[in-house]
mmCIF file of C-alpha atoms (C1' of nucleotides) in Angstrom:
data_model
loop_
_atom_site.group_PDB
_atom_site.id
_atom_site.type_symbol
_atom_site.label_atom_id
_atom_site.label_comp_id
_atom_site.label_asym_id
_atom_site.label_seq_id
_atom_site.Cartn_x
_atom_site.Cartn_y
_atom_site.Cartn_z
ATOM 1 C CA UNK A 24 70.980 -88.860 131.513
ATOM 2 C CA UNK A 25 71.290 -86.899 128.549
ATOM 3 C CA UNK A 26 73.307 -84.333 127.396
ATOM 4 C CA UNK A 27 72.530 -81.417 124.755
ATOM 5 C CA UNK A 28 74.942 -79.048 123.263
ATOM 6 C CA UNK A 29 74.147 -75.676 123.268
ATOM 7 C CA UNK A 30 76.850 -72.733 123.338
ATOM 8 C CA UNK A 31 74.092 -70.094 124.470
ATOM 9 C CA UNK A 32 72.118 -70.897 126.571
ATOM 10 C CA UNK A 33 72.694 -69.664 130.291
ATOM 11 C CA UNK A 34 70.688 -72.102 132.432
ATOM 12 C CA UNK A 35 70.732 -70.476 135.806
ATOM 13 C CA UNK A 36 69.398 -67.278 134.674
ATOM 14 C CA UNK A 37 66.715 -68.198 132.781
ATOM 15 C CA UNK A 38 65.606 -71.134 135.086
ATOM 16 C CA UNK A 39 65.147 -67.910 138.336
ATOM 17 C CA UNK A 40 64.427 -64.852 136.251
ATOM 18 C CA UNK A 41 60.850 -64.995 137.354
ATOM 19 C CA UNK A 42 59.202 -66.504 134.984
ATOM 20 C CA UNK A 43 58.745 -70.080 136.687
ATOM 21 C CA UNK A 44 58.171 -70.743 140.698
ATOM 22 C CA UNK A 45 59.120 -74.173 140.698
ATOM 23 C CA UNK A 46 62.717 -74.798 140.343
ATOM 24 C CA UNK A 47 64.886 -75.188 143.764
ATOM 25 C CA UNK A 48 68.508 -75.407 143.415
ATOM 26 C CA UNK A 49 70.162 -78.975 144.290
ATOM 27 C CA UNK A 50 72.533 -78.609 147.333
ATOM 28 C CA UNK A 51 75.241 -81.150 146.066
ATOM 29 C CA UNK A 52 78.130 -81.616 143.627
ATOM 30 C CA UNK A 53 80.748 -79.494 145.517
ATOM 31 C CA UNK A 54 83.264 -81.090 144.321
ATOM 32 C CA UNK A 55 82.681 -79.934 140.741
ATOM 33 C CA UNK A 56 81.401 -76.779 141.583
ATOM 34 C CA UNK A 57 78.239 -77.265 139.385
ATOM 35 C CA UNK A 58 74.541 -76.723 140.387
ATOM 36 C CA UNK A 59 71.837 -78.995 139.741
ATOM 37 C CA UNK A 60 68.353 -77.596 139.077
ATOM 38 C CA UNK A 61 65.674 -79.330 139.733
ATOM 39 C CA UNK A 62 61.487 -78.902 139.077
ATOM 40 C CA UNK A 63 59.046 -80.878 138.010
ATOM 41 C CA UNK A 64 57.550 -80.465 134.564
ATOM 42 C CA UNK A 65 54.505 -82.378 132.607
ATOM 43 C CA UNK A 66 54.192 -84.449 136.275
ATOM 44 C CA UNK A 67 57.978 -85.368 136.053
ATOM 45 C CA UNK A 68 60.831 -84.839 138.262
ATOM 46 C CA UNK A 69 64.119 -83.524 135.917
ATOM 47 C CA UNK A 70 67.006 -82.345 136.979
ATOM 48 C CA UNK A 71 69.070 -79.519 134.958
ATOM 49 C CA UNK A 72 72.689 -78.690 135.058
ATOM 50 C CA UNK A 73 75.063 -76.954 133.148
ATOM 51 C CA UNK A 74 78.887 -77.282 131.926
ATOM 52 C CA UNK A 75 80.677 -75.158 129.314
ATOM 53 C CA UNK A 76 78.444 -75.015 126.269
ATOM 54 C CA UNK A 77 76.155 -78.181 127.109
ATOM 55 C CA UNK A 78 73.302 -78.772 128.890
ATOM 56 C CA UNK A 79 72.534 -82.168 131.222
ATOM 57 C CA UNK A 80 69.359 -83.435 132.002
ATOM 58 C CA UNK A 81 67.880 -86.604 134.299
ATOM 59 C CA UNK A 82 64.891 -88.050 135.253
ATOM 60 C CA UNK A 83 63.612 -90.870 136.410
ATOM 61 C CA UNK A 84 60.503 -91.395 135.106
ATOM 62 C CA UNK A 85 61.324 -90.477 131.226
ATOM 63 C CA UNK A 86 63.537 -92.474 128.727
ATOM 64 C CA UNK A 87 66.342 -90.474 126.880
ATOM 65 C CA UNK A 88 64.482 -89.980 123.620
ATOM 66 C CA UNK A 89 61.166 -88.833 125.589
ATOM 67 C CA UNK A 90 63.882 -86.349 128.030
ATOM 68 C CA UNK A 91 65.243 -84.975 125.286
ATOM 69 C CA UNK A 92 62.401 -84.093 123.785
ATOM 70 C CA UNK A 93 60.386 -82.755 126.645
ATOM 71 C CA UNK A 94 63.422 -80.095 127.761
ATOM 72 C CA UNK A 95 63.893 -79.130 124.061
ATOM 73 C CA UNK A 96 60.729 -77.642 123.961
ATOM 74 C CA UNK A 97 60.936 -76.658 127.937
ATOM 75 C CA UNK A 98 63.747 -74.809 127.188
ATOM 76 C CA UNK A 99 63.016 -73.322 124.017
ATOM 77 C CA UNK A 100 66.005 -74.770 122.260
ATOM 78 C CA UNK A 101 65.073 -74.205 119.406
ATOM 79 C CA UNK A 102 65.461 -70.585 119.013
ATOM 80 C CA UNK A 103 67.723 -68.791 116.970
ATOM 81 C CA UNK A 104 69.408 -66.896 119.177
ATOM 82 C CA UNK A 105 71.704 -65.144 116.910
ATOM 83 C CA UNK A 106 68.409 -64.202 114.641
ATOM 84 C CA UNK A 107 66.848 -62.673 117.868
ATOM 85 C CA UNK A 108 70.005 -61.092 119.037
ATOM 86 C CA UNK A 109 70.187 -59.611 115.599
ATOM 87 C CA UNK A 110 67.102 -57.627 115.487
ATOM 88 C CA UNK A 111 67.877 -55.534 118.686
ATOM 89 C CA UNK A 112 71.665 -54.433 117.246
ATOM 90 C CA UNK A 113 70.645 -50.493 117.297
ATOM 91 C CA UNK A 114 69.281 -50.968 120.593
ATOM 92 C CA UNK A 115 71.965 -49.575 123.381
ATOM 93 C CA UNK A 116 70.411 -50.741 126.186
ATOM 94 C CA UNK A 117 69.208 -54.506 125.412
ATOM 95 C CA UNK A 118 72.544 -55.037 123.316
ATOM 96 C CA UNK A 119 74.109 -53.828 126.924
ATOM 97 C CA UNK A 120 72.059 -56.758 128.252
ATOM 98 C CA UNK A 121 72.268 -59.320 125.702
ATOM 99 C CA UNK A 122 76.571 -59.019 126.584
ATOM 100 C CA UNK A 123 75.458 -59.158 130.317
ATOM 101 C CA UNK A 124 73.472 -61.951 130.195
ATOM 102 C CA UNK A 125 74.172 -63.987 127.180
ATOM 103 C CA UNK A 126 71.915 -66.754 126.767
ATOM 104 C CA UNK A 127 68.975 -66.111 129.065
ATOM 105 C CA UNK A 128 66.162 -67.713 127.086
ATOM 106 C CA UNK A 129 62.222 -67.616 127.416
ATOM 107 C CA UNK A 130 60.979 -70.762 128.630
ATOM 108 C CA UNK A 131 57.899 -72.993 127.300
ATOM 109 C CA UNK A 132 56.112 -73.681 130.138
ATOM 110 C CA UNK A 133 52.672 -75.541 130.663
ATOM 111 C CA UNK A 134 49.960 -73.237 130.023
ATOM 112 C CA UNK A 135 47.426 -74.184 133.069
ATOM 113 C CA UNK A 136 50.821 -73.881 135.324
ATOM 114 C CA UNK A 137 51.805 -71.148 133.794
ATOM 115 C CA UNK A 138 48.125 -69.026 134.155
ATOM 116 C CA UNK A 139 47.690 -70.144 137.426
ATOM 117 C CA UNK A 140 50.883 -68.630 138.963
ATOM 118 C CA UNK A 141 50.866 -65.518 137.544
ATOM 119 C CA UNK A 142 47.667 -64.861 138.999
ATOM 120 C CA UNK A 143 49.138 -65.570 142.162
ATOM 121 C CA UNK A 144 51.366 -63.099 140.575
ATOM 122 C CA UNK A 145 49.100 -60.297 141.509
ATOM 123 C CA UNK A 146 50.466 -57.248 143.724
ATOM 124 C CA UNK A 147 52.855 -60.238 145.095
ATOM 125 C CA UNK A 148 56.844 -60.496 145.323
ATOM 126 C CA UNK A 149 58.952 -63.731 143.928
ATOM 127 C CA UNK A 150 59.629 -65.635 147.554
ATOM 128 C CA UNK A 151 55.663 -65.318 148.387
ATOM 129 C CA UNK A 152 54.244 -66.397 144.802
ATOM 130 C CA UNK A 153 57.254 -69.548 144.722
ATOM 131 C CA UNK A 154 55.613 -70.197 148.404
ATOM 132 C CA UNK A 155 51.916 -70.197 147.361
ATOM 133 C CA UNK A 156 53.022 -72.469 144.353
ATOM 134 C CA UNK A 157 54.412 -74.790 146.531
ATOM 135 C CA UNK A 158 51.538 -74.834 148.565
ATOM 136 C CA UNK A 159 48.694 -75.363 146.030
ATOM 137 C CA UNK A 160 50.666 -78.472 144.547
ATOM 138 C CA UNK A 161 51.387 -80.098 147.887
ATOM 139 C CA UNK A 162 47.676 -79.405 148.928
ATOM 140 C CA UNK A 163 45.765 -80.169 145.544
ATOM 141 C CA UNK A 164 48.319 -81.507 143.307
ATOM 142 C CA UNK A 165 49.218 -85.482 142.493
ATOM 143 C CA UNK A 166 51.579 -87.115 144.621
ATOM 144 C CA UNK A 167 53.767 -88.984 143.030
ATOM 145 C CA UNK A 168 56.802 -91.248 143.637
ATOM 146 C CA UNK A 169 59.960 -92.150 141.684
ATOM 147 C CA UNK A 170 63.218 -93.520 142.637
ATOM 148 C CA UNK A 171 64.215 -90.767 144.429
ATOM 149 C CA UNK A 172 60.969 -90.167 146.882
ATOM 150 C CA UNK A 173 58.012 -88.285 146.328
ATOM 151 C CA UNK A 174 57.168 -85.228 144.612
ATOM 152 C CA UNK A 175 54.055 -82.990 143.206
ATOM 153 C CA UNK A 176 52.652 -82.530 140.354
ATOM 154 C CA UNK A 177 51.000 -79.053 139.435
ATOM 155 C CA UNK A 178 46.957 -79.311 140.498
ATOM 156 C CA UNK A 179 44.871 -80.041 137.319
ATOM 157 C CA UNK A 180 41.541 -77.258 137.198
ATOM 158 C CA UNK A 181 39.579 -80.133 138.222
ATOM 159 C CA UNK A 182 41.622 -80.430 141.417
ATOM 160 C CA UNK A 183 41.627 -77.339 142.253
ATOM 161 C CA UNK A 184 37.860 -76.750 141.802
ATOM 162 C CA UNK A 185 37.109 -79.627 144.084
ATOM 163 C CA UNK A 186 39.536 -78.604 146.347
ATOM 164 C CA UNK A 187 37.318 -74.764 146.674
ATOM 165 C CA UNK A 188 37.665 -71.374 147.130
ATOM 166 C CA UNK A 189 37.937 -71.306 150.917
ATOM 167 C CA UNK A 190 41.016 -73.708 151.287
ATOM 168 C CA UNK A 191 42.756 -72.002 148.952
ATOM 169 C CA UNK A 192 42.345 -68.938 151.311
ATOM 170 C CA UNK A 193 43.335 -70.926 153.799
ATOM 171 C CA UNK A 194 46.686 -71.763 151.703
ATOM 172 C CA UNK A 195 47.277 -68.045 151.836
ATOM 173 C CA UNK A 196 46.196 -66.809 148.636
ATOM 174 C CA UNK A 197 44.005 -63.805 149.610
ATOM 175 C CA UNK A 198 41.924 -62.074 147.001
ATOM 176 C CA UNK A 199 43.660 -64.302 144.394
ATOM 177 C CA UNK A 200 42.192 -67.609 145.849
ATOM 178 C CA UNK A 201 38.696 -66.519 143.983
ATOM 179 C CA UNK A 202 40.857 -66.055 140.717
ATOM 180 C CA UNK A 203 42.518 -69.351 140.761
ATOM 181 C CA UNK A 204 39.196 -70.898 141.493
ATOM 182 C CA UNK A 205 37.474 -68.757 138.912
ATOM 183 C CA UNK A 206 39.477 -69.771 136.719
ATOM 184 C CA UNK A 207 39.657 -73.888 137.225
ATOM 185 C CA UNK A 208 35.600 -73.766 137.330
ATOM 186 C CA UNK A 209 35.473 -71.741 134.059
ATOM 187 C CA UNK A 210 38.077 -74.286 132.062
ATOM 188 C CA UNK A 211 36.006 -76.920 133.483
ATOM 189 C CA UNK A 212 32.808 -75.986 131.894
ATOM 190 C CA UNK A 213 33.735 -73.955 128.990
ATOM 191 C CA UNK A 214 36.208 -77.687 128.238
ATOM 192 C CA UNK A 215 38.654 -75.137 127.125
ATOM 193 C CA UNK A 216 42.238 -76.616 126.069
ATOM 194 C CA UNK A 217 45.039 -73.997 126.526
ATOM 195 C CA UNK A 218 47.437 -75.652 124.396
ATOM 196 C CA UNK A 219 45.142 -74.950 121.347
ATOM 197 C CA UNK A 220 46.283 -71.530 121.350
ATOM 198 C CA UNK A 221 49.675 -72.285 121.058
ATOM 199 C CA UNK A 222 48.361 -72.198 116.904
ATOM 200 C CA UNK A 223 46.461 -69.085 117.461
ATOM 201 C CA UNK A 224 46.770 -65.573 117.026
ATOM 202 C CA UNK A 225 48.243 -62.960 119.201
ATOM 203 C CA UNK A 226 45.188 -61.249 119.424
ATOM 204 C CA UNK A 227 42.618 -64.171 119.601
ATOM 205 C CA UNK A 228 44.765 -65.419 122.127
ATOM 206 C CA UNK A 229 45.013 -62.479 124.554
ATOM 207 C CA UNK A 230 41.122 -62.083 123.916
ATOM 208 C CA UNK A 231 40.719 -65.630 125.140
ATOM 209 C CA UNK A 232 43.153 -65.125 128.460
ATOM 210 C CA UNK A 233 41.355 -61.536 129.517
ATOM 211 C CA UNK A 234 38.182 -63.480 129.922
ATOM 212 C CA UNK A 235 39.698 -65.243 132.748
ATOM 213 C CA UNK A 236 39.065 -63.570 136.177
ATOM 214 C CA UNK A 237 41.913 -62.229 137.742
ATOM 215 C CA UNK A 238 43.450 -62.035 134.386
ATOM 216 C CA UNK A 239 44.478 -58.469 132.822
ATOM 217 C CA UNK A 240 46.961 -57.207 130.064
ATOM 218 C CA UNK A 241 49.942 -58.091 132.273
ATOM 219 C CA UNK A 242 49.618 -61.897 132.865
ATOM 220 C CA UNK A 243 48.003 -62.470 129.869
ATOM 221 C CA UNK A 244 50.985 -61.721 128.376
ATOM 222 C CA UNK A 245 53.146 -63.338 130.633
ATOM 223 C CA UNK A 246 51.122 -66.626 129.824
ATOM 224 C CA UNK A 247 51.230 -65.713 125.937
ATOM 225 C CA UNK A 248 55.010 -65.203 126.091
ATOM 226 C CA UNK A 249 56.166 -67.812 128.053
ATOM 227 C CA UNK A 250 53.420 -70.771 127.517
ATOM 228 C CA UNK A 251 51.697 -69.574 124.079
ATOM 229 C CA UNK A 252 54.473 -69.444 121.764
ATOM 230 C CA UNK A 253 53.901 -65.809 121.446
ATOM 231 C CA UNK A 254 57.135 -64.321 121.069
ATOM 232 C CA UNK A 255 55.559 -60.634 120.341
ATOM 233 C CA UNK A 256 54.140 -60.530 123.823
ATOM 234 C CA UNK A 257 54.929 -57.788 125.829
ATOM 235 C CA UNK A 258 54.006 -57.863 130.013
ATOM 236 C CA UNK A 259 54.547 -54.158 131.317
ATOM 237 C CA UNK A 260 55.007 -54.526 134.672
ATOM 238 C CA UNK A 261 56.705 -51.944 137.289
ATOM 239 C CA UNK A 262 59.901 -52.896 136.349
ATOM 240 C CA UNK A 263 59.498 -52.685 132.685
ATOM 241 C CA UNK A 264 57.491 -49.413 133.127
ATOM 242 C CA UNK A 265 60.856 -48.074 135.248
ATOM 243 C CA UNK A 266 63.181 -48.978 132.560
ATOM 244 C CA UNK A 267 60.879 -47.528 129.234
ATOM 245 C CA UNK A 268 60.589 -44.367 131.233
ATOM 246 C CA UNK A 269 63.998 -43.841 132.519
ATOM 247 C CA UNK A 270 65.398 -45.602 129.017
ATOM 248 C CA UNK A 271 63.268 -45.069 126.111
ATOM 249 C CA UNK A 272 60.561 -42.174 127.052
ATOM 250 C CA UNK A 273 63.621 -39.963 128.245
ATOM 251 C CA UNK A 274 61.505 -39.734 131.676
ATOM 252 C CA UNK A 275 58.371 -38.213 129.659
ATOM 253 C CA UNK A 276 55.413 -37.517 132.659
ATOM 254 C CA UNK A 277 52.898 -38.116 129.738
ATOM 255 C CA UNK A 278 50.240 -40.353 131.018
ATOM 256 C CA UNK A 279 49.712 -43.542 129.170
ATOM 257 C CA UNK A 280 48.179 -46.536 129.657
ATOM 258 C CA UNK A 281 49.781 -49.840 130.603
ATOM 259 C CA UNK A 282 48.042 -51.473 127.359
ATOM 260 C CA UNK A 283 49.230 -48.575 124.992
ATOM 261 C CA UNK A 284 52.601 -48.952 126.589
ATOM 262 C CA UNK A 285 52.460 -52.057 125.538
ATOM 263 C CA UNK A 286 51.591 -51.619 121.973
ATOM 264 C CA UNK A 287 53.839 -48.985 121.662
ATOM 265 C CA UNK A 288 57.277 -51.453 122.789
ATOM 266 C CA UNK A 289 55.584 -53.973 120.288
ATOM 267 C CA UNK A 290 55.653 -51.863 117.530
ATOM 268 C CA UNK A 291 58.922 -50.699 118.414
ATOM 269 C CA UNK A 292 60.635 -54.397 118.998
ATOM 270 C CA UNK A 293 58.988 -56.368 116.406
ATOM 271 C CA UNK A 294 58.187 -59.801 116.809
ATOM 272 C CA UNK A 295 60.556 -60.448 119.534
ATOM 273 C CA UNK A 296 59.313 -58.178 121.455
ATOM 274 C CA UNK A 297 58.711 -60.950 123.920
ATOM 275 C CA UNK A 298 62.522 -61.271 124.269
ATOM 276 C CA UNK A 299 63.124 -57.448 124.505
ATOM 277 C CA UNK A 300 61.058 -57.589 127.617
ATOM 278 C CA UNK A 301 62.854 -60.127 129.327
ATOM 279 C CA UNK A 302 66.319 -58.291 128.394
ATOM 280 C CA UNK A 303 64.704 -55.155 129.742
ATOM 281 C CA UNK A 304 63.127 -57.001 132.319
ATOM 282 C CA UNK A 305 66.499 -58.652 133.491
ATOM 283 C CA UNK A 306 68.951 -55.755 133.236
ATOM 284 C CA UNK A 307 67.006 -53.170 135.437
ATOM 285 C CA UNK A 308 65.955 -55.356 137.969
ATOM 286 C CA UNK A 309 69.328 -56.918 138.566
ATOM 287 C CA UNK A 310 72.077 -54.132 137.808
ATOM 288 C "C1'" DA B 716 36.832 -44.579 128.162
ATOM 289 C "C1'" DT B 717 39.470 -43.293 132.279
ATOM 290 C "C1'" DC B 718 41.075 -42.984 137.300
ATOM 291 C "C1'" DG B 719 41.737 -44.179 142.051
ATOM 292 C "C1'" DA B 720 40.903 -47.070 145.713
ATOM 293 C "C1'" DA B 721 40.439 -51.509 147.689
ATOM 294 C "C1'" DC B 722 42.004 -56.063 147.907
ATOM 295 C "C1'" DC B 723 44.607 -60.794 151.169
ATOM 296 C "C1'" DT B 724 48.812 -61.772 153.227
ATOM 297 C "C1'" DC B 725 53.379 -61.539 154.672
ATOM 298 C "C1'" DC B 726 57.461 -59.390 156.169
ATOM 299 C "C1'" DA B 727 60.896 -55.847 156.289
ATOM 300 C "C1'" DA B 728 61.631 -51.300 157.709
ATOM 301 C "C1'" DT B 729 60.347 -47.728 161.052
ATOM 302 C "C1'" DA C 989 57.413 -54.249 170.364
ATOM 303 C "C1'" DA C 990 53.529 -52.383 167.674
ATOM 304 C "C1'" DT C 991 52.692 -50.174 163.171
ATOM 305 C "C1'" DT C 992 53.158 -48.981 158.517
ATOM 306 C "C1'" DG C 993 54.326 -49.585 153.690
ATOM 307 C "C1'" DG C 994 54.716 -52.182 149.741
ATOM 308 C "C1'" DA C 995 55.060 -56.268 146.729
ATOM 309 C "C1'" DG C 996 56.005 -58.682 138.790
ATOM 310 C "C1'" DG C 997 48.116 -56.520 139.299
ATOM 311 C "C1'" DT C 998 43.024 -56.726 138.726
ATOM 312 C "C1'" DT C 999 38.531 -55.351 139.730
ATOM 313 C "C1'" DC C 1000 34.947 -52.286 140.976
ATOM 314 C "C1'" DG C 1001 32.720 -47.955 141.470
#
DNA sequence: ATCGAACCTCCAAT
DNA sequence: AATTGGAGGTTCG
């Protein structure tokens, strides 16, 4: 075990604000009153929990130095939160958010993972796309077993390819099972490695990610902002298109594309835009 | 370039 | 109890 301190960071927001599928909340600890969360993440089991201003993680599989490490950069400890907080201080509404829900950080997920699910993402709520998830790593994914029993690891492209288009329609992915196995054939042959773009551009990335079928302005940014290190992308979804309408457009009826509503919020939030979006993101959908 | 409609599936609300 | 509407969107015409 290993324990990190961190005096903002709120764990349980950020680990189900809907930007991973993965993590299930541990049934156990009553005694304490403290939740464990638990996913697996680069084909290990860790568990996550949280007490006044530090963070705990386990796993079984990983020595301290390598756990540390690995939920540093999972986490995104390393942001300056007071830096990012700083640049949205004339902004009512996020400020009113940032207050709310101090500490909810953008994660730094796997980029295959993280592509992958938010195609599933498509015209799909949170309780179906954490099902599919499930699904497609039980069905195609590793199996593998620590001390504590078995568990799945996230299907590699290969895997998935081999495992076809058909079966994942069987799995219950619809129109999206051609997308996910678009996608794993085209990595396959093209050798593309996602994590190269972590040291790419904004735009070079997002050109990349569009070529991907099933893959428009929305999830490419969602994989940008919370795989790519790109802290300036900006996913306008329904909720975020709610909230700059009621919020920021003063309910203008002016037609505008999702893309140019996009650019516009970038240009207005700067280079955390990213994080504006998941303040925005977070306050309407919850409140 | 831009605009609707169609798309799989599941489930909650008629 | 059967039917309809809609869900973190993308693609196709």
């Amino acid at each position: 075990m290993i324990e990190i301190q961190c005096d903002t960071y709120d764990l349980k927001e950020t680990l189900y604000s809907g930007q991973a599928f993965r993590w299930i909340e541990l049934s156990q600890c009553l005694e304490q009153n403290i939740t464990v969360h638990q996913s697996v993440i680069s084909g290990h089991r860790v568990n996550l929990w949280e007490s006044v201003g530090t963070i705990y993680a386990s796993c079984p599989t990983l020595d301290n130095r390598q756990l540390k490490e690995l939920s540093y950069s999972y986490l995104r400890l390393d942001d300056d939160m007071s830096r990012i907080y700083q640049t949205f201080d004339s902004d009512q509404y996020i400020s009113t958010a940032i207050s709310k829900y101090k500490g909810l950080h953008i994660l730094r997920q796997d980029p295959w993972e993280c592509l992958v699910t938010f195609i599933c993402s498509a015209n799909n709520n949170i309780p179906r796309i954490r099902q599919l998830v499930d699904k497609l790593c039980e069905n195609c994914g590793e199996m593998k077993i620590d001390s504590k029993g078995k568990y799945y690891c996230f299907p590699s492209p290969a895997q998935i390819a081999e495992f076809g288009e058909s079966n994942l329609r069987k799995l219950g992915l619809g129109f999206r099972a051609k997308y996910v196995y678009g996608s794993s054939v085209r990595l396959l042959t093209e050798d593309i490695d996602l994590f190269q773009f972590r040291n790419d551009s904004y735009q070079q990335s997002l050109d990349m990610l569009i070529g991907f079928p099933g893959v428009g302005d929305k999830v490419a940014n969602c994989v940008l902002l919370f795989s790519m290190d790109k802290l300036d992308a900006f996913p306008v979804d329904v909720w975020i298109k709610r909230v700059l309408r009621e919020s920021y457009l003063s309910g203008s009826k002016e037609k505008v594309t999702d893309s140019r509503l996009r650019e516009w919020a970038q240009s207005k939030f700067g280079i955390y835009a990213g994080y504006a979006n998941q303040y925005l993101f977070h306050r309407r959908r919850l409140d």
